[in-house]
CSV table of N, CA, C and O and ligand atoms in Angstrom, one decimal:
chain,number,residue,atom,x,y,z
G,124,UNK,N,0.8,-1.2,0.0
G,124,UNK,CA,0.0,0.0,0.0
G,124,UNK,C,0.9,1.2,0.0
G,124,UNK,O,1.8,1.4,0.8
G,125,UNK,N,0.5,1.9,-0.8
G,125,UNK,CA,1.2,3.5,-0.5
G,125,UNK,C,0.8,3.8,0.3
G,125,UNK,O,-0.3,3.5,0.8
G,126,UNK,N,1.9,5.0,0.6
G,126,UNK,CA,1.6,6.5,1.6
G,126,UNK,C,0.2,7.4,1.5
G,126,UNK,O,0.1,8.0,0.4
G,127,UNK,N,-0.6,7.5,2.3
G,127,UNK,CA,-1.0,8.7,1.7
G,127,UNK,C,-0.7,10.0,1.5
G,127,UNK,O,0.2,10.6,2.1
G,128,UNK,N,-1.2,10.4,0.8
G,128,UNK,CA,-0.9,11.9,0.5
G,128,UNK,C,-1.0,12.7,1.6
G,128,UNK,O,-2.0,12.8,2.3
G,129,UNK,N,0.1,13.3,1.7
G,129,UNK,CA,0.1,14.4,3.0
G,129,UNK,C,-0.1,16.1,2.7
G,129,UNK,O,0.2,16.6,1.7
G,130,UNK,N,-0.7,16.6,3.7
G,130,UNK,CA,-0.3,18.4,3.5
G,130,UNK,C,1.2,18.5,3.2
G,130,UNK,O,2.0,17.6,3.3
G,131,UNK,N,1.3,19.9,2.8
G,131,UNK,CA,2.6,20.1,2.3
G,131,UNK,C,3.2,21.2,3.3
G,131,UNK,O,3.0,22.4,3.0
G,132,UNK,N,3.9,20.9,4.5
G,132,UNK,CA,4.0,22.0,5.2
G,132,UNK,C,4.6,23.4,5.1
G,132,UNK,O,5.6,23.6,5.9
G,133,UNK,N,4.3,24.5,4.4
G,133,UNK,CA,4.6,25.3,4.2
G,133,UNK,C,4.0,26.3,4.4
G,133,UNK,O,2.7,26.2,4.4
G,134,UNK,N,4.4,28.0,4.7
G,134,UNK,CA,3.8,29.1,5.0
G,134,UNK,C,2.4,28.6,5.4
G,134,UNK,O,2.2,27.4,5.6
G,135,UNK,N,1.6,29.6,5.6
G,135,UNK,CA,0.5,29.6,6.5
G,135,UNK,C,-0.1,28.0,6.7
G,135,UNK,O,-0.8,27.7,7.7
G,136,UNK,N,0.3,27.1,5.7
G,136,UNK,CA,-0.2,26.0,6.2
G,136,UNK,C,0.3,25.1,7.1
G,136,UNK,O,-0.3,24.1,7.7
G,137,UNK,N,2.1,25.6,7.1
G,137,UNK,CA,2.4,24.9,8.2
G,137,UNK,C,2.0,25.3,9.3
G,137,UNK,O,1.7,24.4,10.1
G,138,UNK,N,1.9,26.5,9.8
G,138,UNK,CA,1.0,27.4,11.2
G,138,UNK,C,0.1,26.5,11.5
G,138,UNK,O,0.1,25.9,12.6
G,139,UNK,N,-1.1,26.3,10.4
G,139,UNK,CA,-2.4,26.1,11.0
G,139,UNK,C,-1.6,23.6,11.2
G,139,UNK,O,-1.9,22.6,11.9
G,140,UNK,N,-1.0,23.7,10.6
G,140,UNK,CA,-0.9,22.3,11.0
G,140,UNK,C,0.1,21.8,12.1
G,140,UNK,O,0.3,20.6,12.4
G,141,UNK,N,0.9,22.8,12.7
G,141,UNK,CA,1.7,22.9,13.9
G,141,UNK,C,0.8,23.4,14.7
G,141,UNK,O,1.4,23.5,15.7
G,142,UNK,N,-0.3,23.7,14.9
G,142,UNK,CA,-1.1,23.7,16.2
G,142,UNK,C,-2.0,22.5,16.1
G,142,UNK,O,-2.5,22.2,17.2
G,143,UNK,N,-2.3,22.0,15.2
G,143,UNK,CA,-2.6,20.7,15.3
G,143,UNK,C,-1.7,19.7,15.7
G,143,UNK,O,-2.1,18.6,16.0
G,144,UNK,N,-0.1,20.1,15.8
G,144,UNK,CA,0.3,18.6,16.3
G,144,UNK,C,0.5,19.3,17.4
G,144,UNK,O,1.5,18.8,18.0
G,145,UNK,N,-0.1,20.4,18.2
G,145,UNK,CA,0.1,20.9,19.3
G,145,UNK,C,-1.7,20.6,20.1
G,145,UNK,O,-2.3,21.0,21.2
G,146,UNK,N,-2.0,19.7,19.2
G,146,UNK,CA,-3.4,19.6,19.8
G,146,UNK,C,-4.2,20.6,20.0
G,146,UNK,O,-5.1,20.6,20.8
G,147,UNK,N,-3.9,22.0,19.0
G,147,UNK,CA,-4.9,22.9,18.9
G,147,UNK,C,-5.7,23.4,17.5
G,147,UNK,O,-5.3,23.9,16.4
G,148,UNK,N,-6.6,23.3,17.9
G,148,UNK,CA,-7.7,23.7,16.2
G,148,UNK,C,-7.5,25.2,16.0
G,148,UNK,O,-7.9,25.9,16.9
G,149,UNK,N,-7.1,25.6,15.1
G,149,UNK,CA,-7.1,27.3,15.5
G,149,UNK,C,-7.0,27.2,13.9
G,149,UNK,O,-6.5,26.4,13.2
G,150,UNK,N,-7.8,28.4,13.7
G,150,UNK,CA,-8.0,29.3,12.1
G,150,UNK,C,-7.6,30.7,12.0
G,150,UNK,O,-7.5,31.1,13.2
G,151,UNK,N,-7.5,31.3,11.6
G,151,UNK,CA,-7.1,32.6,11.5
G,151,UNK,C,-8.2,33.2,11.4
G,151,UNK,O,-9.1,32.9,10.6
G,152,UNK,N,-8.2,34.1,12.0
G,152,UNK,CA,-9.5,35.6,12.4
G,152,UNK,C,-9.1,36.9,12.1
G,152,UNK,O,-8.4,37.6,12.8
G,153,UNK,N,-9.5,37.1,11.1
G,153,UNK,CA,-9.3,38.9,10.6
G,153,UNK,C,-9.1,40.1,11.6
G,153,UNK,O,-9.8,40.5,12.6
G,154,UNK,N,-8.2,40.5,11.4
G,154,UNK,CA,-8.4,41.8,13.0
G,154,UNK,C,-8.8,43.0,12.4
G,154,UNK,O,-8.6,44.1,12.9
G,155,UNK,N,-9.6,42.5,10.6
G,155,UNK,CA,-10.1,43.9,10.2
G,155,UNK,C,-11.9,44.1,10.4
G,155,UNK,O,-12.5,45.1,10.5
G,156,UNK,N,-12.2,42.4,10.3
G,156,UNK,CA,-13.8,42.6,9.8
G,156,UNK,C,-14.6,41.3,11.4
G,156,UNK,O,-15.7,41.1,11.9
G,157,UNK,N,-13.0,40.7,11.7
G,157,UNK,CA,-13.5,39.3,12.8
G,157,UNK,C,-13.9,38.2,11.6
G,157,UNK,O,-14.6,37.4,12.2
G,158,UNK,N,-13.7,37.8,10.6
G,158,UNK,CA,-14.4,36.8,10.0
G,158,UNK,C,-13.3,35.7,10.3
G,158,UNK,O,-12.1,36.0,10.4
G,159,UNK,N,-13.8,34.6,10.4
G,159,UNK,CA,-13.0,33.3,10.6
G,159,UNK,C,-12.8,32.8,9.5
G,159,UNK,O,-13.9,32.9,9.0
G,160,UNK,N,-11.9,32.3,8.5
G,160,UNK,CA,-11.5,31.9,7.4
G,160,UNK,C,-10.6,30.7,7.6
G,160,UNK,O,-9.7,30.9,8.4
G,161,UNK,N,-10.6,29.6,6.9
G,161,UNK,CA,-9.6,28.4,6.3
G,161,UNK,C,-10.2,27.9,5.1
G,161,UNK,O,-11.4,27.6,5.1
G,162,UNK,N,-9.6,27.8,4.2
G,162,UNK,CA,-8.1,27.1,4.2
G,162,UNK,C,-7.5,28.2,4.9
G,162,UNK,O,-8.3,29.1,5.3
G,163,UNK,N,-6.0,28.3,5.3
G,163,UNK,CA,-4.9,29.5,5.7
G,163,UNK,C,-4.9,30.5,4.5
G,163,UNK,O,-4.3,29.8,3.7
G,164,UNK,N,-5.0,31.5,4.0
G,164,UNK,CA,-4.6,32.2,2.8
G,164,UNK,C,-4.3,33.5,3.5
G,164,UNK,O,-4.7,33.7,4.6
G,165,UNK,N,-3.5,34.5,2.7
G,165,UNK,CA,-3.2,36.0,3.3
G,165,UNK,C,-3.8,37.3,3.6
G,165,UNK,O,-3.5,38.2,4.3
G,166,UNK,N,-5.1,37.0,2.7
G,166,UNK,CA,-5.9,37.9,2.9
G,166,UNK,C,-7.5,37.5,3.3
G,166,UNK,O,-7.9,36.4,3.2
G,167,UNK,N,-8.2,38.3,3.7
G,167,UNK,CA,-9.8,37.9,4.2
G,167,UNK,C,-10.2,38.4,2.9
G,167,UNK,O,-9.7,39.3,2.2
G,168,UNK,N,-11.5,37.2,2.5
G,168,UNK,CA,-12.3,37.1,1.5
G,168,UNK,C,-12.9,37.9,1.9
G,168,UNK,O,-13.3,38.5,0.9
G,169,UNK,N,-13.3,38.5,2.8
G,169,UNK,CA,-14.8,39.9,3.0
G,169,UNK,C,-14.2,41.1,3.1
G,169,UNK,O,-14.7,41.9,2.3
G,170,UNK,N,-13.0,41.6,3.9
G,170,UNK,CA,-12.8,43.0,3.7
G,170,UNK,C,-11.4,42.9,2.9
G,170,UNK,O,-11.2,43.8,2.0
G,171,UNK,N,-10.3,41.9,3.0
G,171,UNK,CA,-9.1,42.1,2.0
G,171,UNK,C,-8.1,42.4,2.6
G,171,UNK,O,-7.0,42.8,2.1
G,172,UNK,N,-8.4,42.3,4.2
G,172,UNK,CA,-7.4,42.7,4.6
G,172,UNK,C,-6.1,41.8,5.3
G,172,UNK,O,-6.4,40.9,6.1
G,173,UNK,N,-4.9,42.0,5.1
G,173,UNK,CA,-3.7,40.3,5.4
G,173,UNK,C,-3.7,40.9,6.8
G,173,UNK,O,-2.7,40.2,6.8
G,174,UNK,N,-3.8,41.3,7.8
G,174,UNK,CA,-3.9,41.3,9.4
G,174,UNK,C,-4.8,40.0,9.7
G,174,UNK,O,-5.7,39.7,8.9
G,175,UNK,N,-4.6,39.3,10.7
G,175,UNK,CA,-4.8,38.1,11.7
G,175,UNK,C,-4.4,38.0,12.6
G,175,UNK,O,-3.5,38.6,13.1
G,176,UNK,N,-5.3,37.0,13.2
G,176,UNK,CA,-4.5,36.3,14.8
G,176,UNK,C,-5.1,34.8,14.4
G,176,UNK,O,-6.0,34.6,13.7
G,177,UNK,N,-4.3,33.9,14.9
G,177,UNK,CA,-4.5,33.0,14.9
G,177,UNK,C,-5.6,32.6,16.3
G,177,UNK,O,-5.2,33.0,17.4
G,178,UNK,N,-6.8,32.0,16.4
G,178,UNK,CA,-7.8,31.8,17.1
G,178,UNK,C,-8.2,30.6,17.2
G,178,UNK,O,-8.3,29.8,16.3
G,179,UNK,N,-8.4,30.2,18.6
G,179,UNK,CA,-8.4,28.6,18.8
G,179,UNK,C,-10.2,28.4,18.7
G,179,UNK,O,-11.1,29.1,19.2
G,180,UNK,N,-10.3,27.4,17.9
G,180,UNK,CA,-11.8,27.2,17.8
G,180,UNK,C,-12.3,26.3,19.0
G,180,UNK,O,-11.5,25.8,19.8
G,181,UNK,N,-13.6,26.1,19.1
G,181,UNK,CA,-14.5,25.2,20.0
G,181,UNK,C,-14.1,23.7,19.7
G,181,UNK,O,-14.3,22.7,20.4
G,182,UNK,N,-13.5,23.8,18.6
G,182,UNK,CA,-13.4,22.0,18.3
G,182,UNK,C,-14.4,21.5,18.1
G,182,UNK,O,-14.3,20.4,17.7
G,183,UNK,N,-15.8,22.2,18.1
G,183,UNK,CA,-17.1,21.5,17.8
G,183,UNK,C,-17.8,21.9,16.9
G,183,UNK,O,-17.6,22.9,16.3
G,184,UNK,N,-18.7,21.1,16.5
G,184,UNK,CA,-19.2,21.5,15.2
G,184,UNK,C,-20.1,20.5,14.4
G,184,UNK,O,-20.0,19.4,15.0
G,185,UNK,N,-20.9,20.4,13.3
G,185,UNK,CA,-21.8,19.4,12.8
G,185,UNK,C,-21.2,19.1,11.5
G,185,UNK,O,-20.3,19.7,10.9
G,186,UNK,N,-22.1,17.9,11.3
G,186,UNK,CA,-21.7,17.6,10.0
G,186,UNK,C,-22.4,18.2,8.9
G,186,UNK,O,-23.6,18.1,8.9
G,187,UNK,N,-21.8,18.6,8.0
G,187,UNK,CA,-22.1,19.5,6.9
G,187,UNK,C,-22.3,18.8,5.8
G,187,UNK,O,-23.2,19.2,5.1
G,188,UNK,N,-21.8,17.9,5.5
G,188,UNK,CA,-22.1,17.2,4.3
G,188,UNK,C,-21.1,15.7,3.7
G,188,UNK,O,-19.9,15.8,4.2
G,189,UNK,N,-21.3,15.0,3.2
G,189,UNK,CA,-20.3,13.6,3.1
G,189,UNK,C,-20.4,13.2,2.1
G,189,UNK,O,-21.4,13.6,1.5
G,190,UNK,N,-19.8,12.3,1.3
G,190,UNK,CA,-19.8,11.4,0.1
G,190,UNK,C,-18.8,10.0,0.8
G,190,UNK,O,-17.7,10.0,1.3
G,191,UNK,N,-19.9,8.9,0.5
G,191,UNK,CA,-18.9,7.5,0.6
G,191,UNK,C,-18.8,7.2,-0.9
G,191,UNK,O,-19.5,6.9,-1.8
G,192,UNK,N,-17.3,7.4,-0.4
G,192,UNK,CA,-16.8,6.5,-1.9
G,192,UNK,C,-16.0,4.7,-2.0
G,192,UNK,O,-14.9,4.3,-1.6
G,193,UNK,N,-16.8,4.3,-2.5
G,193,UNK,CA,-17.1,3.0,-2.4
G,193,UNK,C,-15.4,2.5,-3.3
G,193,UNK,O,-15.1,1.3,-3.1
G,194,UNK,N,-14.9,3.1,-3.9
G,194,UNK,CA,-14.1,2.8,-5.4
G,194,UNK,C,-13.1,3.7,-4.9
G,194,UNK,O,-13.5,4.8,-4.4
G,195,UNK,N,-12.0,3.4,-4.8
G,195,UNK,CA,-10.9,3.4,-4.8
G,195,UNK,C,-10.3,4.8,-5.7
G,195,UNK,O,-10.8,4.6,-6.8
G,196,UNK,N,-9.7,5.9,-5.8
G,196,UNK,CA,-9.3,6.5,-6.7
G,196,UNK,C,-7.8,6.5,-6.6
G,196,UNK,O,-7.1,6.7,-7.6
G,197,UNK,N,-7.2,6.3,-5.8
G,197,UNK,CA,-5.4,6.4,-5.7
G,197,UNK,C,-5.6,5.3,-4.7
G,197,UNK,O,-6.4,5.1,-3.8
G,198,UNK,N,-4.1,4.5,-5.4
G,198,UNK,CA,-3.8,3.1,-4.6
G,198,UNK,C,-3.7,3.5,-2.9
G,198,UNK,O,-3.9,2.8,-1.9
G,199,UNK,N,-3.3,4.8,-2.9
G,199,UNK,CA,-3.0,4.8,-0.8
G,199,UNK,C,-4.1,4.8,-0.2
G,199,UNK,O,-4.1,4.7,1.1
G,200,UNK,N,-5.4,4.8,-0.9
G,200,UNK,CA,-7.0,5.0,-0.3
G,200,UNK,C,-7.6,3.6,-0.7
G,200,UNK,O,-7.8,3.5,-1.9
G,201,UNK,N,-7.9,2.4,0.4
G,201,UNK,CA,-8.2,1.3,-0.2
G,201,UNK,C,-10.3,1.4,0.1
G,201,UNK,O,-10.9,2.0,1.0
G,202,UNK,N,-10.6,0.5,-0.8
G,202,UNK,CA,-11.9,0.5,-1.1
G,202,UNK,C,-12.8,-0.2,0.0
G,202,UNK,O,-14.0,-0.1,0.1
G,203,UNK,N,-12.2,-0.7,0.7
G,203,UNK,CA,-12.7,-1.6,2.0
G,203,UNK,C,-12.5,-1.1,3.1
G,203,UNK,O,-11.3,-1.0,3.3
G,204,UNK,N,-13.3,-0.8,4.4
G,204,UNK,CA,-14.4,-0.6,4.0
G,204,UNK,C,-14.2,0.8,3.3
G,204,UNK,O,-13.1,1.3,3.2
G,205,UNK,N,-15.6,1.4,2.7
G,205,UNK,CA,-15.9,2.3,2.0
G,205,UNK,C,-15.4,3.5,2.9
G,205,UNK,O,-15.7,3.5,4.1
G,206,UNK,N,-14.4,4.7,2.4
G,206,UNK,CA,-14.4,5.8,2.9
G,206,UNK,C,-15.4,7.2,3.2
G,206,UNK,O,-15.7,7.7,2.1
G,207,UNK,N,-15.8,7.5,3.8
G,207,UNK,CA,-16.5,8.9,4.0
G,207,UNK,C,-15.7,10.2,4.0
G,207,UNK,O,-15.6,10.7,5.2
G,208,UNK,N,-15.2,10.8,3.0
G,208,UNK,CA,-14.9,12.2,3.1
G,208,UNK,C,-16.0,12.9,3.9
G,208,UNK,O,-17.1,12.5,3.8
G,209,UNK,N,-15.7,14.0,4.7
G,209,UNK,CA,-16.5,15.1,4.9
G,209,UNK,C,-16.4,16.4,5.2
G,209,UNK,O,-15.5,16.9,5.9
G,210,UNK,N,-17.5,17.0,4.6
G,210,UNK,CA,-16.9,18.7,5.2
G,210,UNK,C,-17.7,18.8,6.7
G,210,UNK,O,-18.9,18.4,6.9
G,211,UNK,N,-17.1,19.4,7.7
G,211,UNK,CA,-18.0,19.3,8.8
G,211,UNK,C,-17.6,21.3,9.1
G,211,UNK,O,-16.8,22.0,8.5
G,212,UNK,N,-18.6,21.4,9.9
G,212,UNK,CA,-18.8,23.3,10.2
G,212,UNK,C,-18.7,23.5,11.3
G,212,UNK,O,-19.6,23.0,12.0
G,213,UNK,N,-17.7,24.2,11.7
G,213,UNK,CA,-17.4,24.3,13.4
G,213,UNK,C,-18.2,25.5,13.6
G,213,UNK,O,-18.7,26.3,12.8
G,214,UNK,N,-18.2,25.4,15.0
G,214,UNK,CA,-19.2,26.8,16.1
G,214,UNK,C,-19.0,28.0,15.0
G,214,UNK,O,-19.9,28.7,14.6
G,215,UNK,N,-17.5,27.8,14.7
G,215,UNK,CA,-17.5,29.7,14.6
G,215,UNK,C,-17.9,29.8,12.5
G,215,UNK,O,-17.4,30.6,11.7
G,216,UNK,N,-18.6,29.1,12.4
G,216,UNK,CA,-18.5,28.7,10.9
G,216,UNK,C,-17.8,28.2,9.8
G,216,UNK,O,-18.1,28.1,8.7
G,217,UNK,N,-16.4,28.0,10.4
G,217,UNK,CA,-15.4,27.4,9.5
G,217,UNK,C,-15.8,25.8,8.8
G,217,UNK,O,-16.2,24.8,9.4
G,218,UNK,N,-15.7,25.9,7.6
G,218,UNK,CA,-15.8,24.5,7.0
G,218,UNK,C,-14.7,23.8,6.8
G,218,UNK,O,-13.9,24.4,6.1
G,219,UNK,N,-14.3,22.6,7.2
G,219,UNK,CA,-13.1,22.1,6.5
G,219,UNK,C,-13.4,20.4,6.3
G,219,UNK,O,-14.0,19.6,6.9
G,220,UNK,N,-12.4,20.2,4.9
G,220,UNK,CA,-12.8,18.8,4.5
G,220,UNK,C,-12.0,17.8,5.6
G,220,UNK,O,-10.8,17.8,5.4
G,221,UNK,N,-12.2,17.3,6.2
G,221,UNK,CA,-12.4,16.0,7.2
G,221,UNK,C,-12.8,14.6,7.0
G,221,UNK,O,-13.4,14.3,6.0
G,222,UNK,N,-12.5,13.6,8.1
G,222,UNK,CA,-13.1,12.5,8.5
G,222,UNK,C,-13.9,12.4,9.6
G,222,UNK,O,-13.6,13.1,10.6
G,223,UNK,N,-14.8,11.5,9.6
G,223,UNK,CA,-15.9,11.5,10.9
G,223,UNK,C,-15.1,10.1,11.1
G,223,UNK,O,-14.8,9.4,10.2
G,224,UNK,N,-14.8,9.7,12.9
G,224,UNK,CA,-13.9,8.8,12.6
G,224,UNK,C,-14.8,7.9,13.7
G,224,UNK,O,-15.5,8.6,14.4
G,225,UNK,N,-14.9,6.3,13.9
G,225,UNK,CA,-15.3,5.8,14.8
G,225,UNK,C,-17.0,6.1,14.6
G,225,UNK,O,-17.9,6.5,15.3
G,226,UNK,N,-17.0,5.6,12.8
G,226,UNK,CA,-18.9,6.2,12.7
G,226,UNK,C,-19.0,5.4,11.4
G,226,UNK,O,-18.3,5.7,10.4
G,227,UNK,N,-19.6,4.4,11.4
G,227,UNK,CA,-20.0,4.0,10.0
G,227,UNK,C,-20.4,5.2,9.0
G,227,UNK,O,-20.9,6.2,9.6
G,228,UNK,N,-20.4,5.1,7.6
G,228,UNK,CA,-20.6,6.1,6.9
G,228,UNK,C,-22.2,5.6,6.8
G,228,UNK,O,-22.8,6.5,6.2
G,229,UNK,N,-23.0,4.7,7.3
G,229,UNK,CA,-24.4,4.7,7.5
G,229,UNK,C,-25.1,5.3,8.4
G,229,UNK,O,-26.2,5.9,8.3
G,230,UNK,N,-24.2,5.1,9.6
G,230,UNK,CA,-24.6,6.3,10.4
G,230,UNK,C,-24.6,7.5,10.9
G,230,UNK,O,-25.0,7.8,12.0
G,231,UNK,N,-24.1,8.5,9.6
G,231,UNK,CA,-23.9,9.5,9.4
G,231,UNK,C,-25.1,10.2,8.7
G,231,UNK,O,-25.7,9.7,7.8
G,232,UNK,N,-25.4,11.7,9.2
G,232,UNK,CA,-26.3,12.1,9.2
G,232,UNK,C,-26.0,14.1,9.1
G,232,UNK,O,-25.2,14.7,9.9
G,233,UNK,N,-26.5,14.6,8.5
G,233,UNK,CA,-26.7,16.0,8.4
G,233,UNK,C,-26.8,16.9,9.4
G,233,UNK,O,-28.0,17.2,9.8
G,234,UNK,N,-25.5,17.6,10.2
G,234,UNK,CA,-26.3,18.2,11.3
G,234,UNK,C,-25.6,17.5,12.9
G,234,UNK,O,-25.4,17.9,14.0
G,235,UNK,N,-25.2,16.1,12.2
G,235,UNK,CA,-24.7,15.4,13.4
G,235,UNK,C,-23.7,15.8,14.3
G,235,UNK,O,-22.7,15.8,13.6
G,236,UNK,N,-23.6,16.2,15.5
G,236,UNK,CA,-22.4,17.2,16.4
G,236,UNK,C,-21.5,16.3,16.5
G,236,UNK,O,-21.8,15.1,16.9
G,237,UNK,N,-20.2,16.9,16.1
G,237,UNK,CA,-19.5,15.9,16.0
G,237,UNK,C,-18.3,17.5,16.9
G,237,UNK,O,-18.7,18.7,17.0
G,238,UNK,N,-16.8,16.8,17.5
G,238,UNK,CA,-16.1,17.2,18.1
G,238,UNK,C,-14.2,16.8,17.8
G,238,UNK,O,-13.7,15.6,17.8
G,239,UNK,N,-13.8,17.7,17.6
G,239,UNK,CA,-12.0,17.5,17.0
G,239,UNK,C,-11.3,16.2,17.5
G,239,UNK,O,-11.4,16.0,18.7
G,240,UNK,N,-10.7,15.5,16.9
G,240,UNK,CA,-10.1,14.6,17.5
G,240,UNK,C,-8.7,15.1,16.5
G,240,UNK,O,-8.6,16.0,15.6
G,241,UNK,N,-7.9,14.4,17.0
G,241,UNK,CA,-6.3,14.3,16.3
G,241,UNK,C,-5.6,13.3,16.0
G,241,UNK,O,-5.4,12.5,16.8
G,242,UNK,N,-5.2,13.2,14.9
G,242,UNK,CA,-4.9,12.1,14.6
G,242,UNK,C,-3.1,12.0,13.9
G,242,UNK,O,-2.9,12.5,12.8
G,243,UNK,N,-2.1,11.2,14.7
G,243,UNK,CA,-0.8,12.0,14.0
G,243,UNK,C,-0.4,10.5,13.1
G,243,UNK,O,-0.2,9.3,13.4
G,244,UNK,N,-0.4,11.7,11.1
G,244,UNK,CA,0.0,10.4,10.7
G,244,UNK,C,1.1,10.0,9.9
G,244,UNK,O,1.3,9.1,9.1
G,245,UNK,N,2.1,11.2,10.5
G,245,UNK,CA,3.6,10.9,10.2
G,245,UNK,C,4.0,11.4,11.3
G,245,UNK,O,3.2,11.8,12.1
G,246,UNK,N,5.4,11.4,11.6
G,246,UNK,CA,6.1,12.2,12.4
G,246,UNK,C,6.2,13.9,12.4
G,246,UNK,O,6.6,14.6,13.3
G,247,UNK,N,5.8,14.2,11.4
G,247,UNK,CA,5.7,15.5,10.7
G,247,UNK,C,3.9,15.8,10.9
G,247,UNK,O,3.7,17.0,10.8
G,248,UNK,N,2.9,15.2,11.0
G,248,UNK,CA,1.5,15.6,10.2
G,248,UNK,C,0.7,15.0,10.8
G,248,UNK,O,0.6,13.8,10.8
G,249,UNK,N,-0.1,16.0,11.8
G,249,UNK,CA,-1.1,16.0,12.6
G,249,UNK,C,-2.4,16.1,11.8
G,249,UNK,O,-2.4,17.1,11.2
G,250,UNK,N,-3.1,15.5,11.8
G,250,UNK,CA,-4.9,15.8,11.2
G,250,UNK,C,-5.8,16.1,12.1
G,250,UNK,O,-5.6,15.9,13.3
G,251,UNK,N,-6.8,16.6,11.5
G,251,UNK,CA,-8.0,17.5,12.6
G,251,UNK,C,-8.6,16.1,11.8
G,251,UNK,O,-8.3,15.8,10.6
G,252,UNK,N,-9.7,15.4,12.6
G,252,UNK,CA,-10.7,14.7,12.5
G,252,UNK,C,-11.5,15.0,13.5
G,252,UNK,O,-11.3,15.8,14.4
G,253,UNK,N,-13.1,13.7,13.3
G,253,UNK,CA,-14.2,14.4,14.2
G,253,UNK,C,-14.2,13.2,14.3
G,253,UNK,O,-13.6,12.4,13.6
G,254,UNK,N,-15.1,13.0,15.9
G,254,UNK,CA,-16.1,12.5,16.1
G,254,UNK,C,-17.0,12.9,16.8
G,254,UNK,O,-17.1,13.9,17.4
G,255,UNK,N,-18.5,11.3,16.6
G,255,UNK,CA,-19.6,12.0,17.2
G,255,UNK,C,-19.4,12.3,18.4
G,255,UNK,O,-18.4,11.9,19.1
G,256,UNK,N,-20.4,13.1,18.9
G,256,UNK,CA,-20.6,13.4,20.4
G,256,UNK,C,-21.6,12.7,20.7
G,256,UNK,O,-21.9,12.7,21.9
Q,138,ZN,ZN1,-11.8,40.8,7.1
């Protein structure tokens, strides 16, 4: 089996993934307009402005939406059992693509509160995942 594909730790993305292997969920918060934004990027989508703080989230949040993919697309993602990508939506409205972990992909549901888990899967590369609550 291959590796899977990893983040690529660099500029603002290594930030937001060094507080994950610090066991902290944090996104960047505008110190022009307050809007919570991820992916990491330099500037806020609403006012434009590259000022931030890095802000620790609630870790909590629902599930926003999923696809089980049953089929295999790259040899490091095997087809058994079926994967569930998902986007889940924390407190402060951040969306990010994720795993619901410790949940069959049947018993996932719209809405479901789910809460940060961590998961380290190199020596290098911490992941934000969920589970239910
Ligand atoms: Zn802003």
């Amino acid at each position: 089996m291959s590796a899977r594909p990893l983040p690529q730790l660099t500029g603002l993305s290594a930030a937001f993934y060094a507080f994950c292997k610090a066991r902290e969920l944090r996104f960047q918060r505008c110190s022009g307009c307050a809007a919570w934004r991820h992916v990491p990027r330099e500037r806020c989508g609403e006012c434009g402005s590259p000022e931030f703080t890095w802000e620790r989230s609630s870790g909590r949040g629902r599930l926003f939406t999923w696809v089980v993919a049953t089929r295999s697309m790259h040899p490091a993602f095997p087809s058994e059992p079926p994967l569930a990508p998902a986007v889940v939506e924390t407190d402060e409205g951040v969306r990010l693509v994720t795993e619901v972990v410790g949940c069959a992909p049947a018993e996932l549901q719209i809405g479901l509160p789910v809460e940060v888990v961590f998961e380290d899967v190199s020596d290098e590369v911490t992941l934000p995942k969920f589970r239910r609550l």
